[in-house]
Amino acid sequence: MKLNRCAKEAMDDLEAFFIKANSELLARGAPPGEGARVVSWSLADDVIYVEIASEGPIRAHDALLRVKNGIGKELGKKHRMGVRKSSVDVYEIAFSVDYPPMEVVTIPFAASVSFNGTECTLRLENVDEVFLRENYIDRMISLIRDKTAGQHYMGKGEYWKEIWRSPRRETLYQNDPTEEMVERKWIKQGPTKGKWFLRPEITKLMRIMERIAIEEVLAPVGFQEVIASHVVPFDIWIKTGHMGGSPNEFYYVSEPATRDPSAWETFSDLVKITRKVPYEELGKCLSGPRAGICYAQCPVIYWSFTNETLADDSLPVLLFERTANSGRYESGGRHGMERVDEFHRIEPVYIGTKEQMLEIRENMLDRYKHVFNDILELEWRMARVTPFYMQQSGGFGLDDQGSNEEAEKSKGTIDFEAYMPYRGSREESEWLEFQNFSIVGDKYTRAFNIKSQTKELWSGCSGIGLERWSTAFLAQKGLSPDGWPAGFRERYGKMPPGLHLL
Ligand code: ATP
Ligand code: ZN
Ligand code: MG
């Protein structure tokens, strides 16, 4: 700790301060005997060196801040003395993780991370005070726990447990519907990677799916529609955890650095002369990205309630959004119309008490079953899986796994999966996740400080993927309305005349 002056004359008072600190200042808030301790200290002119050890709840870096403030308080008046700046040469933290690492673990800011079984030693060097005050330390510890758990978990495959299965249905169709749609010119790939142009036949089908979701599930349960922006600033994703968890899947959005045409003149001229985009010049005219295209609608819906108090009599709040398209960079995972980079989802979000969330789950699962069993007549199943908010925030959900009974009663994600005959047998092929249903506990209500008058708020969301509903349906029933179940055929009505392309 660098002082504002030489402290030789205050030696006796410092001595007394440090003796008292161990029993008072650094013990405060900890069970007896579990406070932090100043192990040694020394003075050289205007610098005090301290060594602090802690095994209890008072973190060594908190203890340092307490000491720093304490010196100012106790000696400030008498000796006109205070600490200008503190820094840490070496900070060594030992803690245990749940799983021994299977590979080397590295994280930013760490001088080294080493293990002896499940005992981890994290070493930091030359750490400044902001770093300590902002509590990066605890987050570094969580990150190491998460990474070791992740290594363990990767080897095991995702958590998945079937909880319900529809009756088996006769296989009516065995082709990949995307291929047949391309042949029939219902869809056209592009104009950029992982996107499709949908022509009238399939557009109508997607719109009917959307209508069914709204009329048969959302309206009966009491959802109201909202419209959200589909440009999502990074601070929203910092709060939801997506920024750290899924940065490799975002489509990033940049604004012009300025709208002033003179700043863009060279760019425009180059385009006019070369008929090409001068990317280097473009780079000069843009700001770096500060936002991304909607990944899922719920973050912006939660954001809209930041610091709000919801009236008890308005609970549960039930909203859905269907205008913001989702953009995800799926890269090598892309397939057909079912795994694309731009898709159309309806996302219902529900906020209320825990009991209300469980009731919503019952109601919505009933309505979903009605749609998939009675209208679309799908062969499908439900499975409990690693919650999306753990996956997408880069966590691995180990806390939420294994305790299914508890999960059954409260939080978690249920995936809805459809059998895709073109992929092979029921037993061996991968079924398609066509939507999901989640209760996330207080994760997002806490992140956005959404309160009620009296009750603790939970929330959840459900992702209704229209491309997925449509391909699941077509993969089982084929493209010809004759093969479609009556309930769907009725709603679809006549096939649009479509386009006659020569
Ligand atoms: P997956 O495991 O298939 O990548 P996910 O866990 O990333 O899905 P969620 O973020 O939970 O998906 O999104 C919910 C719903 O959004 C999915 O059930 C699906 O209907 C739809 N969806 C997600 N990614 C895509 C995609 N690339 N193309 C089409 N629909 C998608
Ligand atoms: Zn969501
Ligand atoms: Mg995904």
Coordinates of C-alpha atoms and ligand atoms in Angstrom, one line a residue:
M1 CA 0.0 0.0 0.0
K2 CA 1.5 3.3 -1.1
L3 CA 0.9 6.0 1.4
N4 CA 0.8 9.7 0.9
R5 CA 3.9 10.2 3.1
C6 CA 6.6 8.4 5.0
A7 CA 5.0 6.7 8.0
K8 CA 8.0 6.1 10.3
E9 CA 6.6 8.3 13.0
A10 CA 3.4 6.3 13.0
M11 CA 5.1 3.0 13.6
D12 CA 3.6 2.4 17.1
D13 CA 0.1 3.3 15.9
L14 CA 0.5 1.0 12.9
E15 CA 1.6 -1.8 15.2
A16 CA -1.4 -1.3 17.4
F17 CA -3.7 -1.1 14.3
F18 CA -2.6 -4.4 12.8
I19 CA -2.8 -6.2 16.2
K20 CA -6.4 -5.0 16.6
A21 CA -7.3 -5.6 12.9
N22 CA -6.9 -9.3 13.2
S23 CA -9.3 -9.6 16.0
E24 CA -11.8 -6.9 15.0
L25 CA -11.6 -5.4 11.5
L26 CA -10.9 -8.7 9.7
A27 CA -13.0 -10.8 11.9
R28 CA -16.2 -8.8 11.4
G29 CA -18.9 -10.8 9.7
A30 CA -17.1 -14.2 10.0
P31 CA -17.8 -17.0 12.5
P32 CA -15.4 -16.9 15.5
G33 CA -11.8 -17.8 14.4
E34 CA -12.6 -17.7 10.7
G35 CA -11.7 -14.1 9.9
A36 CA -8.9 -13.1 7.6
R37 CA -5.5 -12.5 9.1
V38 CA -2.6 -10.2 8.5
V39 CA 0.2 -12.7 8.7
S40 CA 3.0 -10.2 8.5
W41 CA 3.6 -6.6 7.6
S42 CA 6.5 -4.2 7.3
L43 CA 7.1 -0.6 6.5
A44 CA 9.6 1.0 4.1
D45 CA 9.3 4.7 4.1
D46 CA 5.9 5.4 2.4
V47 CA 5.0 1.8 1.5
I48 CA 3.4 -0.8 3.7
Y49 CA 3.8 -4.4 2.7
V50 CA 1.3 -6.9 4.1
E51 CA 0.7 -10.6 3.7
I52 CA -2.9 -11.6 4.3
A53 CA -4.3 -15.1 4.7
S54 CA -7.9 -16.2 4.8
E55 CA -9.7 -19.5 4.8
G56 CA -13.1 -18.2 5.9
P57 CA -15.8 -16.1 4.3
I58 CA -13.7 -12.8 4.3
R59 CA -11.8 -13.0 1.1
A60 CA -8.2 -11.9 1.2
H61 CA -8.8 -9.1 -1.3
D62 CA -11.8 -7.9 0.8
A63 CA -9.5 -8.0 3.8
L64 CA -7.0 -5.8 2.0
L65 CA -9.6 -3.2 1.1
R66 CA -10.7 -3.2 4.8
V67 CA -7.1 -2.7 5.9
K68 CA -6.6 0.1 3.4
N69 CA -9.8 1.9 4.6
G70 CA -9.0 1.1 8.2
I71 CA -5.6 2.8 8.0
G72 CA -7.2 5.9 6.6
K73 CA -9.8 6.0 9.3
E74 CA -7.6 5.2 12.3
L75 CA -4.4 7.1 11.4
G76 CA -5.7 9.6 8.9
K77 CA -6.4 12.4 11.4
K78 CA -3.6 11.9 13.8
H79 CA -0.8 11.5 11.3
R80 CA -2.4 13.1 8.2
M81 CA -1.9 9.8 6.5
G82 CA -3.8 7.7 4.0
V83 CA -3.3 5.0 1.4
R84 CA -2.9 6.4 -2.1
K85 CA -2.9 3.2 -4.0
S86 CA -2.8 -0.5 -3.2
S87 CA -1.7 -3.3 -5.5
V88 CA -1.0 -7.0 -5.1
D89 CA 2.2 -8.7 -6.1
V90 CA 1.0 -12.2 -5.6
Y91 CA -2.4 -13.6 -4.9
E92 CA -2.6 -17.3 -4.4
I93 CA -6.1 -18.9 -4.1
A94 CA -6.6 -22.6 -3.2
F95 CA -10.1 -24.1 -3.6
S96 CA -11.6 -27.3 -4.7
V97 CA -13.6 -28.1 -7.8
D98 CA -16.2 -30.9 -8.3
Y99 CA -14.4 -32.7 -11.0
P100 CA -10.6 -33.1 -11.6
P101 CA -9.6 -31.5 -14.9
M102 CA -9.2 -33.7 -17.9
E103 CA -7.2 -31.2 -19.9
V104 CA -5.1 -28.1 -19.1
V105 CA -7.3 -25.2 -17.9
T106 CA -6.4 -21.7 -18.8
I107 CA -8.2 -18.4 -18.1
P108 CA -7.3 -14.8 -18.7
F109 CA -5.6 -12.8 -15.9
A110 CA -4.2 -16.0 -14.2
A111 CA -0.4 -16.3 -14.0
S112 CA -1.0 -20.0 -13.5
V113 CA -3.8 -22.5 -12.7
S114 CA -2.6 -25.8 -11.3
F115 CA -4.3 -28.9 -9.9
N116 CA -3.7 -31.7 -7.5
G117 CA -6.7 -33.9 -8.1
T118 CA -9.7 -31.6 -7.3
E119 CA -7.6 -29.1 -5.4
C120 CA -6.9 -26.1 -7.6
T121 CA -4.4 -23.4 -7.0
L122 CA -4.9 -20.2 -8.9
R123 CA -2.1 -17.7 -8.9
L124 CA -2.3 -14.1 -9.9
E125 CA 0.5 -11.6 -10.2
N126 CA 0.6 -7.8 -10.2
V127 CA -3.1 -7.3 -9.6
D128 CA -4.5 -3.8 -9.3
E129 CA -7.1 -2.6 -7.0
V130 CA -9.9 -2.2 -9.5
F131 CA -9.5 -5.8 -10.3
L132 CA -10.0 -6.7 -6.7
R133 CA -12.8 -4.4 -6.0
E134 CA -14.8 -5.5 -9.1
N135 CA -14.7 -9.0 -7.8
Y136 CA -13.1 -10.6 -10.8
I137 CA -11.6 -13.1 -8.4
D138 CA -14.9 -14.9 -7.6
R139 CA -15.8 -15.0 -11.2
M140 CA -12.5 -16.5 -12.1
I141 CA -13.0 -19.2 -9.5
S142 CA -16.5 -19.9 -10.9
L143 CA -15.1 -20.0 -14.4
I144 CA -12.5 -22.6 -13.4
R145 CA -15.2 -24.7 -11.8
D146 CA -17.3 -24.4 -14.9
K147 CA -14.5 -25.3 -17.2
T148 CA -13.5 -28.4 -15.3
A149 CA -17.1 -29.4 -15.0
G150 CA -17.5 -28.8 -18.7
Q151 CA -14.5 -31.1 -19.6
H152 CA -16.1 -33.8 -17.5
Y153 CA -19.5 -33.2 -19.0
M154 CA -18.3 -33.0 -22.7
G155 CA -17.1 -36.6 -22.4
K156 CA -20.4 -37.8 -21.2
G157 CA -22.7 -36.2 -23.8
E158 CA -25.6 -34.0 -23.1
Y159 CA -28.0 -34.7 -20.3
W160 CA -31.2 -36.1 -21.9
K161 CA -34.1 -38.0 -20.3
E162 CA -37.3 -38.9 -22.1
I163 CA -40.4 -38.0 -20.0
W164 CA -43.3 -38.6 -22.5
R165 CA -43.8 -40.2 -25.8
S166 CA -46.7 -40.1 -28.3
P167 CA -48.1 -43.2 -29.9
R168 CA -46.2 -44.5 -32.8
R169 CA -47.5 -43.3 -36.2
E170 CA -47.5 -45.0 -39.5
T171 CA -44.6 -43.8 -41.7
L172 CA -46.2 -42.0 -44.7
Y173 CA -43.1 -40.4 -46.2
Q174 CA -39.4 -41.1 -46.2
N175 CA -37.7 -38.3 -48.1
D176 CA -35.9 -35.2 -46.8
P177 CA -38.7 -32.6 -47.2
T178 CA -36.2 -29.8 -47.9
E179 CA -34.9 -31.6 -51.0
E180 CA -38.3 -32.1 -52.3
M181 CA -39.3 -28.5 -51.6
V182 CA -36.2 -27.4 -53.6
E183 CA -37.2 -29.6 -56.5
R184 CA -40.8 -28.3 -56.4
K185 CA -39.4 -24.7 -56.2
W186 CA -41.3 -24.1 -52.9
I187 CA -38.0 -22.8 -51.5
K188 CA -34.9 -21.3 -52.8
Q189 CA -31.6 -21.3 -51.0
G190 CA -30.0 -17.9 -50.2
P191 CA -29.3 -15.1 -50.8
T192 CA -26.7 -15.7 -48.1
K193 CA -25.6 -18.7 -46.2
G194 CA -28.2 -20.6 -44.2
K195 CA -31.1 -18.5 -45.4
W196 CA -34.1 -19.5 -47.6
F197 CA -36.5 -17.6 -49.8
L198 CA -39.9 -19.1 -49.1
R199 CA -42.4 -19.2 -51.9
P200 CA -46.2 -19.2 -51.5
E201 CA -46.9 -22.9 -50.8
I202 CA -44.5 -23.1 -47.8
T203 CA -45.1 -19.5 -46.7
K204 CA -48.7 -20.4 -46.3
L205 CA -47.8 -23.5 -44.4
M206 CA -45.6 -21.6 -42.0
R207 CA -48.3 -19.0 -41.5
I208 CA -50.8 -21.7 -40.7
M209 CA -48.4 -23.2 -38.2
E210 CA -48.1 -19.7 -36.6
R211 CA -51.9 -19.4 -36.5
I212 CA -52.2 -22.8 -34.8
A213 CA -49.7 -21.8 -32.2
I214 CA -51.5 -18.6 -31.4
E215 CA -55.0 -19.8 -31.6
E216 CA -54.6 -23.2 -30.0
V217 CA -51.9 -22.6 -27.5
L218 CA -51.1 -18.9 -26.7
A219 CA -54.6 -17.3 -26.8
P220 CA -56.3 -20.0 -24.7
V221 CA -53.6 -19.7 -22.0
G222 CA -54.0 -15.9 -22.1
F223 CA -50.9 -14.6 -23.8
Q224 CA -50.8 -11.0 -25.2
E225 CA -48.7 -10.0 -28.2
V226 CA -45.8 -7.6 -28.1
I227 CA -43.3 -6.4 -30.8
A228 CA -39.7 -6.2 -29.9
S229 CA -36.7 -4.8 -31.6
H230 CA -34.5 -7.4 -33.2
V231 CA -31.3 -5.5 -32.7
V232 CA -30.0 -6.5 -29.3
P233 CA -27.3 -4.3 -27.6
F234 CA -24.5 -6.2 -25.9
D235 CA -25.4 -5.0 -22.4
I236 CA -28.6 -7.1 -22.6
W237 CA -26.7 -10.2 -23.5
I238 CA -24.2 -9.5 -20.7
K239 CA -27.1 -9.7 -18.3
T240 CA -28.6 -12.9 -19.7
G241 CA -25.2 -14.5 -20.0
H242 CA -25.4 -15.0 -23.8
M243 CA -22.5 -12.6 -24.5
G244 CA -20.0 -14.9 -22.8
G245 CA -21.8 -18.1 -23.7
S246 CA -22.7 -17.9 -27.4
P247 CA -20.5 -15.2 -29.0
N248 CA -19.6 -17.6 -31.8
E249 CA -23.2 -17.8 -32.9
F250 CA -24.2 -14.2 -33.1
Y251 CA -24.7 -12.1 -36.2
Y252 CA -23.1 -8.8 -35.3
V253 CA -24.5 -5.4 -36.1
S254 CA -22.4 -2.3 -36.9
E255 CA -23.7 1.3 -37.2
P256 CA -22.2 3.8 -39.6
A257 CA -19.5 5.8 -37.8
T258 CA -21.3 8.9 -39.2
R259 CA -24.2 9.7 -41.5
D260 CA -22.3 12.7 -42.9
P261 CA -22.2 12.0 -46.7
S262 CA -18.8 13.6 -47.1
A263 CA -17.3 10.9 -44.8
W264 CA -18.8 8.3 -47.2
E265 CA -17.9 10.0 -50.4
T266 CA -14.8 7.9 -51.2
F267 CA -16.7 4.8 -50.5
S268 CA -19.6 5.8 -52.8
D269 CA -17.2 6.8 -55.6
L270 CA -15.3 3.5 -55.4
V271 CA -18.6 1.6 -55.6
K272 CA -19.8 3.6 -58.6
I273 CA -16.5 3.2 -60.5
T274 CA -15.7 -0.4 -59.6
R275 CA -19.1 -1.9 -59.0
K276 CA -17.5 -3.7 -56.1
V277 CA -17.6 -3.1 -52.4
P278 CA -14.3 -1.6 -51.2
Y279 CA -14.2 -3.4 -47.9
E280 CA -11.2 -1.6 -46.5
E281 CA -12.8 1.7 -47.1
L282 CA -16.1 0.4 -45.6
G283 CA -14.2 -0.5 -42.4
K284 CA -13.2 3.1 -42.0
C285 CA -16.8 4.2 -42.2
L286 CA -18.2 1.9 -39.7
S287 CA -18.3 1.8 -35.9
G288 CA -17.3 -1.6 -34.4
P289 CA -20.3 -3.7 -33.5
R290 CA -22.2 -2.9 -30.3
A291 CA -25.2 -5.1 -30.9
G292 CA -26.3 -8.3 -32.5
I293 CA -29.3 -9.6 -34.4
C294 CA -31.9 -11.3 -32.1
Y295 CA -30.8 -14.7 -31.0
A296 CA -34.0 -15.4 -29.0
Q297 CA -36.7 -12.9 -28.2
C298 CA -36.8 -13.3 -24.4
P299 CA -33.8 -11.1 -23.5
V300 CA -35.4 -8.0 -25.0
I301 CA -38.7 -8.8 -23.4
Y302 CA -37.0 -9.1 -20.0
W303 CA -35.1 -5.9 -20.7
S304 CA -38.4 -4.1 -21.2
F305 CA -39.2 -4.7 -17.5
T306 CA -35.8 -3.5 -16.2
N307 CA -36.3 -2.1 -12.6
E308 CA -40.1 -2.3 -13.0
T309 CA -42.4 -3.5 -10.3
L310 CA -45.2 -5.7 -11.5
A311 CA -48.6 -5.3 -9.8
D312 CA -49.5 -8.5 -8.0
D313 CA -52.9 -8.5 -9.7
S314 CA -51.2 -8.5 -13.1
L315 CA -49.4 -11.8 -12.4
P316 CA -48.6 -13.9 -14.2
V317 CA -47.5 -11.7 -17.0
L318 CA -47.9 -13.6 -20.3
L319 CA -46.5 -12.1 -23.5
F320 CA -45.4 -13.4 -26.8
E321 CA -43.3 -12.0 -29.7
R322 CA -43.3 -13.3 -33.3
T323 CA -41.8 -10.5 -35.4
A324 CA -38.1 -10.6 -34.5
N325 CA -36.4 -13.2 -36.7
S326 CA -33.6 -15.0 -35.0
G327 CA -30.1 -15.0 -36.5
R328 CA -27.6 -17.7 -35.5
Y329 CA -24.4 -18.5 -37.2
E330 CA -24.8 -22.3 -37.4
S331 CA -21.9 -22.9 -39.8
G332 CA -21.2 -26.6 -40.2
G333 CA -24.4 -27.6 -38.4
R334 CA -26.7 -26.1 -41.1
H335 CA -29.1 -28.5 -42.6
G336 CA -32.0 -28.0 -45.0
M337 CA -34.8 -25.8 -43.7
E338 CA -34.5 -27.2 -40.2
R339 CA -31.1 -25.8 -39.1
V340 CA -30.7 -22.4 -40.6
D341 CA -29.0 -19.1 -39.8
E342 CA -32.2 -17.1 -39.9
F343 CA -35.4 -18.5 -38.6
H344 CA -38.9 -17.5 -37.5
R345 CA -39.8 -18.2 -33.9
I346 CA -42.7 -17.3 -31.7
E347 CA -41.5 -16.8 -28.2
P348 CA -43.9 -16.8 -25.3
V349 CA -42.4 -15.4 -22.0
Y350 CA -44.1 -15.9 -18.6
I351 CA -43.3 -14.1 -15.4
G352 CA -45.0 -14.8 -12.1
T353 CA -44.7 -16.7 -8.8
K354 CA -43.2 -20.2 -8.8
E355 CA -46.7 -21.7 -8.4
Q356 CA -48.0 -19.7 -11.4
M357 CA -45.0 -20.9 -13.5
L358 CA -45.8 -24.5 -12.7
E359 CA -49.5 -24.0 -13.5
I360 CA -48.5 -22.3 -16.8
R361 CA -46.4 -25.3 -17.6
E362 CA -49.3 -27.7 -17.0
N363 CA -51.6 -25.5 -19.2
M364 CA -49.1 -25.1 -22.0
L365 CA -48.1 -28.7 -22.1
D366 CA -51.7 -29.7 -22.4
R367 CA -52.3 -27.3 -25.3
Y368 CA -49.1 -28.3 -27.0
K369 CA -50.1 -31.9 -26.7
H370 CA -53.5 -31.1 -28.3
V371 CA -51.7 -29.4 -31.2
F372 CA -49.2 -32.1 -31.9
N373 CA -51.5 -35.1 -31.2
D374 CA -54.8 -33.9 -32.6
I375 CA -54.0 -31.3 -35.3
L376 CA -50.6 -32.2 -36.6
E377 CA -50.8 -35.8 -35.6
L378 CA -47.1 -36.1 -35.1
E379 CA -44.9 -38.8 -33.7
W380 CA -43.0 -37.0 -31.0
R381 CA -41.6 -37.1 -27.5
M382 CA -40.6 -34.8 -24.7
A383 CA -37.3 -35.0 -22.9
R384 CA -35.7 -33.2 -20.0
V385 CA -32.4 -31.7 -21.2
T386 CA -29.6 -29.4 -20.0
P387 CA -31.4 -26.1 -19.6
F388 CA -30.9 -23.7 -22.5
Y389 CA -29.8 -20.9 -20.2
M390 CA -27.0 -23.0 -18.9
Q391 CA -25.9 -24.0 -22.4
Q392 CA -26.2 -20.6 -23.9
S393 CA -24.5 -18.9 -21.1
G394 CA -21.6 -21.3 -21.3
G395 CA -22.4 -23.1 -18.1
F396 CA -23.0 -26.8 -18.1
G397 CA -26.0 -27.2 -15.9
L398 CA -24.5 -29.7 -13.6
D399 CA -26.4 -28.2 -10.7
D400 CA -29.6 -28.9 -12.6
Q401 CA -28.8 -32.4 -13.5
G402 CA -29.2 -35.7 -11.7
S403 CA -32.0 -34.3 -9.5
N404 CA -34.8 -34.9 -11.8
E405 CA -37.5 -35.1 -9.1
E406 CA -36.6 -31.6 -8.0
A407 CA -36.5 -30.5 -11.7
E408 CA -39.8 -32.1 -12.3
K409 CA -41.3 -29.9 -9.7
S410 CA -39.6 -26.6 -10.6
K411 CA -36.9 -25.4 -13.0
G412 CA -35.6 -26.8 -16.2
T413 CA -35.9 -27.2 -20.0
I414 CA -38.1 -29.7 -21.8
D415 CA -37.3 -30.3 -25.5
F416 CA -40.0 -31.5 -27.9
E417 CA -38.6 -33.8 -30.5
A418 CA -40.1 -35.3 -33.7
Y419 CA -39.2 -38.4 -35.5
M420 CA -37.7 -37.7 -38.9
P421 CA -38.2 -40.8 -41.0
Y422 CA -35.7 -39.7 -43.7
R423 CA -32.9 -39.9 -41.1
G424 CA -33.4 -43.6 -40.3
S425 CA -34.9 -45.8 -37.7
R426 CA -36.8 -44.5 -34.7
E427 CA -34.2 -46.0 -32.4
E428 CA -31.0 -45.0 -34.1
S429 CA -31.7 -41.7 -35.8
E430 CA -31.5 -38.3 -34.3
W431 CA -35.0 -36.8 -33.7
L432 CA -35.5 -33.1 -34.5
E433 CA -36.0 -30.6 -31.6
F434 CA -38.9 -28.6 -32.9
Q435 CA -39.5 -26.5 -29.8
N436 CA -38.8 -26.3 -26.1
F437 CA -40.3 -25.2 -22.8
S438 CA -38.3 -23.7 -19.9
I439 CA -38.7 -22.4 -16.5
V440 CA -35.6 -20.5 -15.5
G441 CA -36.3 -19.7 -11.8
D442 CA -35.3 -16.2 -10.8
K443 CA -32.3 -16.0 -13.2
Y444 CA -33.6 -13.3 -15.5
T445 CA -36.0 -11.5 -13.1
R446 CA -32.9 -11.0 -10.9
A447 CA -30.7 -10.1 -13.8
F448 CA -33.0 -7.3 -14.9
N449 CA -34.2 -6.4 -11.4
I450 CA -37.9 -7.2 -12.1
K451 CA -39.9 -7.1 -8.9
S452 CA -43.5 -7.7 -7.8
Q453 CA -45.2 -5.9 -4.9
T454 CA -44.9 -8.8 -2.5
K455 CA -43.8 -12.1 -4.1
E456 CA -40.7 -13.6 -5.4
L457 CA -40.7 -13.7 -9.2
W458 CA -39.8 -16.6 -11.5
S459 CA -40.0 -16.7 -15.2
G460 CA -39.7 -18.9 -18.2
C461 CA -40.0 -19.0 -22.0
S462 CA -40.8 -21.4 -24.8
G463 CA -39.3 -21.3 -28.3
I464 CA -41.7 -22.2 -31.0
G465 CA -39.6 -22.7 -34.1
L466 CA -41.8 -22.4 -37.2
E467 CA -39.2 -23.9 -39.6
R468 CA -38.9 -26.8 -37.2
W469 CA -42.7 -27.3 -36.8
S470 CA -43.0 -27.2 -40.6
T471 CA -40.1 -29.6 -41.4
A472 CA -41.1 -32.0 -38.7
F473 CA -44.6 -32.1 -40.1
L474 CA -43.6 -32.4 -43.7
A475 CA -41.0 -35.1 -42.9
Q476 CA -43.7 -37.3 -41.4
K477 CA -46.6 -36.4 -43.7
G478 CA -45.1 -35.4 -47.0
L479 CA -45.7 -32.5 -49.3
S480 CA -49.0 -33.6 -50.6
P481 CA -52.1 -32.2 -48.8
D482 CA -53.8 -35.6 -49.4
G483 CA -51.5 -37.1 -46.8
W484 CA -52.1 -34.4 -44.3
P485 CA -54.3 -34.9 -41.2
A486 CA -57.8 -33.5 -41.6
G487 CA -57.4 -30.9 -38.9
F488 CA -54.4 -29.4 -40.6
R489 CA -55.8 -29.8 -44.2
E490 CA -58.9 -27.9 -43.2
R491 CA -56.9 -25.0 -41.8
Y492 CA -54.6 -24.9 -44.8
G493 CA -57.4 -24.8 -47.3
K494 CA -56.5 -24.7 -51.0
M495 CA -52.9 -24.9 -52.1
P496 CA -51.9 -21.4 -53.5
P497 CA -51.4 -21.4 -57.3
G498 CA -47.7 -20.8 -56.7
L499 CA -45.3 -19.8 -59.5
H500 CA -44.8 -21.3 -62.9
L501 CA -41.0 -20.9 -63.6
L502 CA -39.7 -22.0 -67.0
Ligands
ATP1 P1 -30.4 -26.8 -31.2 O1 -30.0 -27.7 -30.0 O2 -31.2 -27.5 -32.2 O3 -29.3 -26.0 -31.7 P2 -31.1 -24.7 -29.4 O4 -31.0 -25.4 -28.1 O5 -30.0 -23.9 -29.9 O6 -31.4 -25.8 -30.5 P3 -33.0 -22.9 -28.5 O7 -32.1 -21.8 -28.3 O8 -33.5 -23.6 -27.3 O9 -32.5 -24.0 -29.5 O10 -34.2 -22.4 -29.4 C1 -35.5 -22.8 -29.2 C2 -36.1 -23.2 -30.6 O11 -35.6 -22.4 -31.6 C3 -35.7 -24.6 -31.0 O12 -36.5 -25.6 -30.4 C4 -36.0 -24.5 -32.5 O13 -37.4 -24.6 -32.7 C5 -35.6 -23.1 -32.8 N1 -34.3 -23.1 -33.4 C6 -33.1 -23.0 -32.8 N2 -32.0 -22.9 -33.6 C7 -32.6 -23.0 -34.8 C8 -32.0 -23.1 -36.2 N3 -30.7 -23.0 -36.4 N4 -32.9 -23.2 -37.2 C9 -34.2 -23.3 -37.0 N5 -34.8 -23.3 -35.8 C10 -34.0 -23.1 -34.7
ZN2 ZN -36.1 -17.6 -24.3
MG3 MG -28.4 -24.3 -31.2

